[in-house]
Amino acid sequence: MIDNLSATSIQQSALTDNTYKAIDIVRKLERGQASSDVKDQAEDNKKVAKEMESLFAYQLLKVMRETNSSMSEDEKENGYDAYMSLFDVEVSKLIADRGLGLQDAIISWLERSQGVDSKIINSKE
């Protein structure tokens, strides 16, 4: 039952899949095992940037909700925290789809660390 699950475990399982994919891509980039094709590197960078922005948005929502709940003294029903955690994960994905402006900065940083010129990538698209 959802009442027996902690909100933390639900948060972790909801974020795990995409987070592990992003971490795997970053590790490959660090080891130089990422695709040698510039276009594939650009796609990997976009995936990582989107996931990082999604995680940032999630943490932002989580902190805002914690701040709001500390001001509220109403008792919450069982499962409320778990439900709201899942809701925050989905909202953070939607926010990342529209963008907060972090994706461009992250992609730029990744490209600089890889020695990739974004002008080359844009000309091949």
mmCIF file with all atom_site columns, C-alpha atoms in Angstrom:
data_model
loop_
_atom_site.group_PDB
_atom_site.id
_atom_site.type_symbol
_atom_site.label_atom_id
_atom_site.label_alt_id
_atom_site.label_comp_id
_atom_site.label_asym_id
_atom_site.label_entity_id
_atom_site.label_seq_id
_atom_site.pdbx_PDB_ins_code
_atom_site.Cartn_x
_atom_site.Cartn_y
_atom_site.Cartn_z
_atom_site.occupancy
_atom_site.B_iso_or_equiv
_atom_site.pdbx_formal_charge
_atom_site.auth_seq_id
_atom_site.auth_comp_id
_atom_site.auth_asym_id
_atom_site.auth_atom_id
_atom_site.pdbx_PDB_model_num
ATOM 1   C CA . MET A 1 1   ? 0.000  0.000  0.000   1.00 0.00 ? 1   MET A CA 1
ATOM 2   C CA . ILE A 1 2   ? 1.047  3.545  -0.604  1.00 0.00 ? 2   ILE A CA 1
ATOM 3   C CA . ASP A 1 3   ? 0.617  4.371  3.082   1.00 0.00 ? 3   ASP A CA 1
ATOM 4   C CA . ASN A 1 4   ? 3.523  2.086  3.934   1.00 0.00 ? 4   ASN A CA 1
ATOM 5   C CA . LEU A 1 5   ? 5.853  3.622  1.355   1.00 0.00 ? 5   LEU A CA 1
ATOM 6   C CA . SER A 1 6   ? 7.916  6.581  2.367   1.00 0.00 ? 6   SER A CA 1
ATOM 7   C CA . ALA A 1 7   ? 7.789  9.699  0.236   1.00 0.00 ? 7   ALA A CA 1
ATOM 8   C CA . THR A 1 8   ? 11.554 9.495  -0.136  1.00 0.00 ? 8   THR A CA 1
ATOM 9   C CA . SER A 1 9   ? 11.494 6.032  -1.705  1.00 0.00 ? 9   SER A CA 1
ATOM 10  C CA . ILE A 1 10  ? 8.803  7.103  -4.157  1.00 0.00 ? 10  ILE A CA 1
ATOM 11  C CA . GLN A 1 11  ? 10.761 10.234 -5.067  1.00 0.00 ? 11  GLN A CA 1
ATOM 12  C CA . GLN A 1 12  ? 13.872 8.169  -5.671  1.00 0.00 ? 12  GLN A CA 1
ATOM 13  C CA . SER A 1 13  ? 12.117 5.571  -7.805  1.00 0.00 ? 13  SER A CA 1
ATOM 14  C CA . ALA A 1 14  ? 10.358 8.221  -9.888  1.00 0.00 ? 14  ALA A CA 1
ATOM 15  C CA . LEU A 1 15  ? 13.580 10.092 -10.601 1.00 0.00 ? 15  LEU A CA 1
ATOM 16  C CA . THR A 1 16  ? 15.830 7.069  -10.899 1.00 0.00 ? 16  THR A CA 1
ATOM 17  C CA . ASP A 1 17  ? 15.358 6.004  -14.514 1.00 0.00 ? 17  ASP A CA 1
ATOM 18  C CA . ASN A 1 18  ? 16.127 9.292  -16.236 1.00 0.00 ? 18  ASN A CA 1
ATOM 19  C CA . THR A 1 19  ? 18.691 10.273 -13.634 1.00 0.00 ? 19  THR A CA 1
ATOM 20  C CA . TYR A 1 20  ? 20.690 7.096  -14.176 1.00 0.00 ? 20  TYR A CA 1
ATOM 21  C CA . LYS A 1 21  ? 20.569 7.647  -17.930 1.00 0.00 ? 21  LYS A CA 1
ATOM 22  C CA . ALA A 1 22  ? 21.916 11.173 -17.502 1.00 0.00 ? 22  ALA A CA 1
ATOM 23  C CA . ILE A 1 23  ? 24.606 10.031 -15.066 1.00 0.00 ? 23  ILE A CA 1
ATOM 24  C CA . ASP A 1 24  ? 25.648 7.271  -17.462 1.00 0.00 ? 24  ASP A CA 1
ATOM 25  C CA . ILE A 1 25  ? 26.011 9.773  -20.298 1.00 0.00 ? 25  ILE A CA 1
ATOM 26  C CA . VAL A 1 26  ? 28.055 12.131 -18.096 1.00 0.00 ? 26  VAL A CA 1
ATOM 27  C CA . ARG A 1 27  ? 30.361 9.290  -17.028 1.00 0.00 ? 27  ARG A CA 1
ATOM 28  C CA . LYS A 1 28  ? 30.893 8.295  -20.653 1.00 0.00 ? 28  LYS A CA 1
ATOM 29  C CA . LEU A 1 29  ? 31.683 11.896 -21.495 1.00 0.00 ? 29  LEU A CA 1
ATOM 30  C CA . GLU A 1 30  ? 34.198 12.042 -18.640 1.00 0.00 ? 30  GLU A CA 1
ATOM 31  C CA . ARG A 1 31  ? 35.924 8.838  -19.769 1.00 0.00 ? 31  ARG A CA 1
ATOM 32  C CA . GLY A 1 32  ? 35.913 9.940  -23.383 1.00 0.00 ? 32  GLY A CA 1
ATOM 33  C CA . GLN A 1 33  ? 33.701 6.986  -24.320 1.00 0.00 ? 33  GLN A CA 1
ATOM 34  C CA . ALA A 1 34  ? 30.912 9.083  -25.710 1.00 0.00 ? 34  ALA A CA 1
ATOM 35  C CA . SER A 1 35  ? 30.212 8.915  -29.376 1.00 0.00 ? 35  SER A CA 1
ATOM 36  C CA . SER A 1 36  ? 32.879 10.441 -31.546 1.00 0.00 ? 36  SER A CA 1
ATOM 37  C CA . ASP A 1 37  ? 30.143 11.785 -33.801 1.00 0.00 ? 37  ASP A CA 1
ATOM 38  C CA . VAL A 1 38  ? 29.583 15.444 -32.984 1.00 0.00 ? 38  VAL A CA 1
ATOM 39  C CA . LYS A 1 39  ? 25.839 15.175 -33.628 1.00 0.00 ? 39  LYS A CA 1
ATOM 40  C CA . ASP A 1 40  ? 25.528 12.244 -31.179 1.00 0.00 ? 40  ASP A CA 1
ATOM 41  C CA . GLN A 1 41  ? 27.501 14.209 -28.582 1.00 0.00 ? 41  GLN A CA 1
ATOM 42  C CA . ALA A 1 42  ? 25.107 17.102 -29.048 1.00 0.00 ? 42  ALA A CA 1
ATOM 43  C CA . GLU A 1 43  ? 22.126 14.790 -28.469 1.00 0.00 ? 43  GLU A CA 1
ATOM 44  C CA . ASP A 1 44  ? 23.772 13.360 -25.337 1.00 0.00 ? 44  ASP A CA 1
ATOM 45  C CA . ASN A 1 45  ? 24.447 16.880 -24.078 1.00 0.00 ? 45  ASN A CA 1
ATOM 46  C CA . LYS A 1 46  ? 20.806 17.862 -24.642 1.00 0.00 ? 46  LYS A CA 1
ATOM 47  C CA . LYS A 1 47  ? 19.576 14.806 -22.714 1.00 0.00 ? 47  LYS A CA 1
ATOM 48  C CA . VAL A 1 48  ? 21.890 15.509 -19.796 1.00 0.00 ? 48  VAL A CA 1
ATOM 49  C CA . ALA A 1 49  ? 21.007 19.207 -19.724 1.00 0.00 ? 49  ALA A CA 1
ATOM 50  C CA . LYS A 1 50  ? 17.271 18.490 -19.799 1.00 0.00 ? 50  LYS A CA 1
ATOM 51  C CA . GLU A 1 51  ? 17.541 15.960 -16.976 1.00 0.00 ? 51  GLU A CA 1
ATOM 52  C CA . MET A 1 52  ? 19.669 18.292 -14.865 1.00 0.00 ? 52  MET A CA 1
ATOM 53  C CA . GLU A 1 53  ? 17.162 21.092 -15.375 1.00 0.00 ? 53  GLU A CA 1
ATOM 54  C CA . SER A 1 54  ? 14.361 18.710 -14.424 1.00 0.00 ? 54  SER A CA 1
ATOM 55  C CA . LEU A 1 55  ? 16.194 17.743 -11.222 1.00 0.00 ? 55  LEU A CA 1
ATOM 56  C CA . PHE A 1 56  ? 16.750 21.408 -10.406 1.00 0.00 ? 56  PHE A CA 1
ATOM 57  C CA . ALA A 1 57  ? 13.054 22.172 -10.934 1.00 0.00 ? 57  ALA A CA 1
ATOM 58  C CA . TYR A 1 58  ? 12.113 19.173 -8.779  1.00 0.00 ? 58  TYR A CA 1
ATOM 59  C CA . GLN A 1 59  ? 14.331 20.327 -5.917  1.00 0.00 ? 59  GLN A CA 1
ATOM 60  C CA . LEU A 1 60  ? 12.898 23.822 -6.253  1.00 0.00 ? 60  LEU A CA 1
ATOM 61  C CA . LEU A 1 61  ? 9.324  22.500 -6.012  1.00 0.00 ? 61  LEU A CA 1
ATOM 62  C CA . LYS A 1 62  ? 10.266 20.221 -3.112  1.00 0.00 ? 62  LYS A CA 1
ATOM 63  C CA . VAL A 1 63  ? 11.747 23.078 -1.082  1.00 0.00 ? 63  VAL A CA 1
ATOM 64  C CA . MET A 1 64  ? 8.785  25.342 -1.838  1.00 0.00 ? 64  MET A CA 1
ATOM 65  C CA . ARG A 1 65  ? 6.375  22.618 -0.730  1.00 0.00 ? 65  ARG A CA 1
ATOM 66  C CA . GLU A 1 66  ? 8.354  21.988 2.480   1.00 0.00 ? 66  GLU A CA 1
ATOM 67  C CA . THR A 1 67  ? 8.314  25.703 3.246   1.00 0.00 ? 67  THR A CA 1
ATOM 68  C CA . ASN A 1 68  ? 4.583  25.875 2.632   1.00 0.00 ? 68  ASN A CA 1
ATOM 69  C CA . SER A 1 69  ? 3.839  22.784 4.733   1.00 0.00 ? 69  SER A CA 1
ATOM 70  C CA . SER A 1 70  ? 5.870  24.116 7.655   1.00 0.00 ? 70  SER A CA 1
ATOM 71  C CA . MET A 1 71  ? 3.604  27.181 7.682   1.00 0.00 ? 71  MET A CA 1
ATOM 72  C CA . SER A 1 72  ? 0.475  25.057 7.511   1.00 0.00 ? 72  SER A CA 1
ATOM 73  C CA . GLU A 1 73  ? -0.622 23.183 10.596  1.00 0.00 ? 73  GLU A CA 1
ATOM 74  C CA . ASP A 1 74  ? -3.348 21.164 8.884   1.00 0.00 ? 74  ASP A CA 1
ATOM 75  C CA . GLU A 1 75  ? -2.961 17.424 9.223   1.00 0.00 ? 75  GLU A CA 1
ATOM 76  C CA . LYS A 1 76  ? -2.391 15.604 5.991   1.00 0.00 ? 76  LYS A CA 1
ATOM 77  C CA . GLU A 1 77  ? -3.916 12.249 5.173   1.00 0.00 ? 77  GLU A CA 1
ATOM 78  C CA . ASN A 1 78  ? -1.764 9.158  4.753   1.00 0.00 ? 78  ASN A CA 1
ATOM 79  C CA . GLY A 1 79  ? -0.113 9.069  1.375   1.00 0.00 ? 79  GLY A CA 1
ATOM 80  C CA . TYR A 1 80  ? -0.254 12.827 0.872   1.00 0.00 ? 80  TYR A CA 1
ATOM 81  C CA . ASP A 1 81  ? 3.530  13.251 0.861   1.00 0.00 ? 81  ASP A CA 1
ATOM 82  C CA . ALA A 1 82  ? 3.989  10.345 -1.541  1.00 0.00 ? 82  ALA A CA 1
ATOM 83  C CA . TYR A 1 83  ? 1.354  11.693 -3.911  1.00 0.00 ? 83  TYR A CA 1
ATOM 84  C CA . MET A 1 84  ? 2.779  15.200 -3.828  1.00 0.00 ? 84  MET A CA 1
ATOM 85  C CA . SER A 1 85  ? 6.282  13.839 -4.489  1.00 0.00 ? 85  SER A CA 1
ATOM 86  C CA . LEU A 1 86  ? 5.063  12.087 -7.613  1.00 0.00 ? 86  LEU A CA 1
ATOM 87  C CA . PHE A 1 87  ? 3.194  15.209 -8.631  1.00 0.00 ? 87  PHE A CA 1
ATOM 88  C CA . ASP A 1 88  ? 6.345  17.309 -8.166  1.00 0.00 ? 88  ASP A CA 1
ATOM 89  C CA . VAL A 1 89  ? 8.344  14.892 -10.336 1.00 0.00 ? 89  VAL A CA 1
ATOM 90  C CA . GLU A 1 90  ? 5.846  15.216 -13.180 1.00 0.00 ? 90  GLU A CA 1
ATOM 91  C CA . VAL A 1 91  ? 5.595  18.995 -12.861 1.00 0.00 ? 91  VAL A CA 1
ATOM 92  C CA . SER A 1 92  ? 9.391  19.272 -12.881 1.00 0.00 ? 92  SER A CA 1
ATOM 93  C CA . LYS A 1 93  ? 9.507  17.289 -16.136 1.00 0.00 ? 93  LYS A CA 1
ATOM 94  C CA . LEU A 1 94  ? 6.967  19.661 -17.687 1.00 0.00 ? 94  LEU A CA 1
ATOM 95  C CA . ILE A 1 95  ? 8.947  22.663 -16.479 1.00 0.00 ? 95  ILE A CA 1
ATOM 96  C CA . ALA A 1 96  ? 12.127 21.210 -17.982 1.00 0.00 ? 96  ALA A CA 1
ATOM 97  C CA . ASP A 1 97  ? 10.312 20.622 -21.292 1.00 0.00 ? 97  ASP A CA 1
ATOM 98  C CA . ARG A 1 98  ? 9.496  24.315 -21.487 1.00 0.00 ? 98  ARG A CA 1
ATOM 99  C CA . GLY A 1 99  ? 12.847 25.258 -20.010 1.00 0.00 ? 99  GLY A CA 1
ATOM 100 C CA . LEU A 1 100 ? 14.085 27.475 -17.234 1.00 0.00 ? 100 LEU A CA 1
ATOM 101 C CA . GLY A 1 101 ? 17.071 28.658 -19.219 1.00 0.00 ? 101 GLY A CA 1
ATOM 102 C CA . LEU A 1 102 ? 19.512 26.294 -17.551 1.00 0.00 ? 102 LEU A CA 1
ATOM 103 C CA . GLN A 1 103 ? 19.681 23.838 -20.448 1.00 0.00 ? 103 GLN A CA 1
ATOM 104 C CA . ASP A 1 104 ? 21.524 26.257 -22.712 1.00 0.00 ? 104 ASP A CA 1
ATOM 105 C CA . ALA A 1 105 ? 24.071 27.057 -20.002 1.00 0.00 ? 105 ALA A CA 1
ATOM 106 C CA . ILE A 1 106 ? 24.618 23.364 -19.207 1.00 0.00 ? 106 ILE A CA 1
ATOM 107 C CA . ILE A 1 107 ? 24.986 22.452 -22.885 1.00 0.00 ? 107 ILE A CA 1
ATOM 108 C CA . SER A 1 108 ? 27.454 25.295 -23.349 1.00 0.00 ? 108 SER A CA 1
ATOM 109 C CA . TRP A 1 109 ? 29.487 24.106 -20.361 1.00 0.00 ? 109 TRP A CA 1
ATOM 110 C CA . LEU A 1 110 ? 29.476 20.493 -21.598 1.00 0.00 ? 110 LEU A CA 1
ATOM 111 C CA . GLU A 1 111 ? 30.574 21.576 -25.071 1.00 0.00 ? 111 GLU A CA 1
ATOM 112 C CA . ARG A 1 112 ? 33.415 23.656 -23.656 1.00 0.00 ? 112 ARG A CA 1
ATOM 113 C CA . SER A 1 113 ? 34.554 20.764 -21.472 1.00 0.00 ? 113 SER A CA 1
ATOM 114 C CA . GLN A 1 114 ? 34.514 18.482 -24.532 1.00 0.00 ? 114 GLN A CA 1
ATOM 115 C CA . GLY A 1 115 ? 36.194 21.016 -26.788 1.00 0.00 ? 115 GLY A CA 1
ATOM 116 C CA . VAL A 1 116 ? 33.198 21.041 -29.139 1.00 0.00 ? 116 VAL A CA 1
ATOM 117 C CA . ASP A 1 117 ? 32.307 24.198 -31.018 1.00 0.00 ? 117 ASP A CA 1
ATOM 118 C CA . SER A 1 118 ? 28.535 24.786 -30.984 1.00 0.00 ? 118 SER A CA 1
ATOM 119 C CA . LYS A 1 119 ? 28.804 26.488 -34.384 1.00 0.00 ? 119 LYS A CA 1
ATOM 120 C CA . ILE A 1 120 ? 29.916 23.171 -35.888 1.00 0.00 ? 120 ILE A CA 1
ATOM 121 C CA . ILE A 1 121 ? 26.995 21.334 -34.306 1.00 0.00 ? 121 ILE A CA 1
ATOM 122 C CA . ASN A 1 122 ? 24.459 23.913 -35.481 1.00 0.00 ? 122 ASN A CA 1
ATOM 123 C CA . SER A 1 123 ? 25.806 23.844 -39.038 1.00 0.00 ? 123 SER A CA 1
ATOM 124 C CA . LYS A 1 124 ? 25.369 20.042 -39.230 1.00 0.00 ? 124 LYS A CA 1
ATOM 125 C CA . GLU A 1 125 ? 21.721 20.086 -38.158 1.00 0.00 ? 125 GLU A CA 1
#
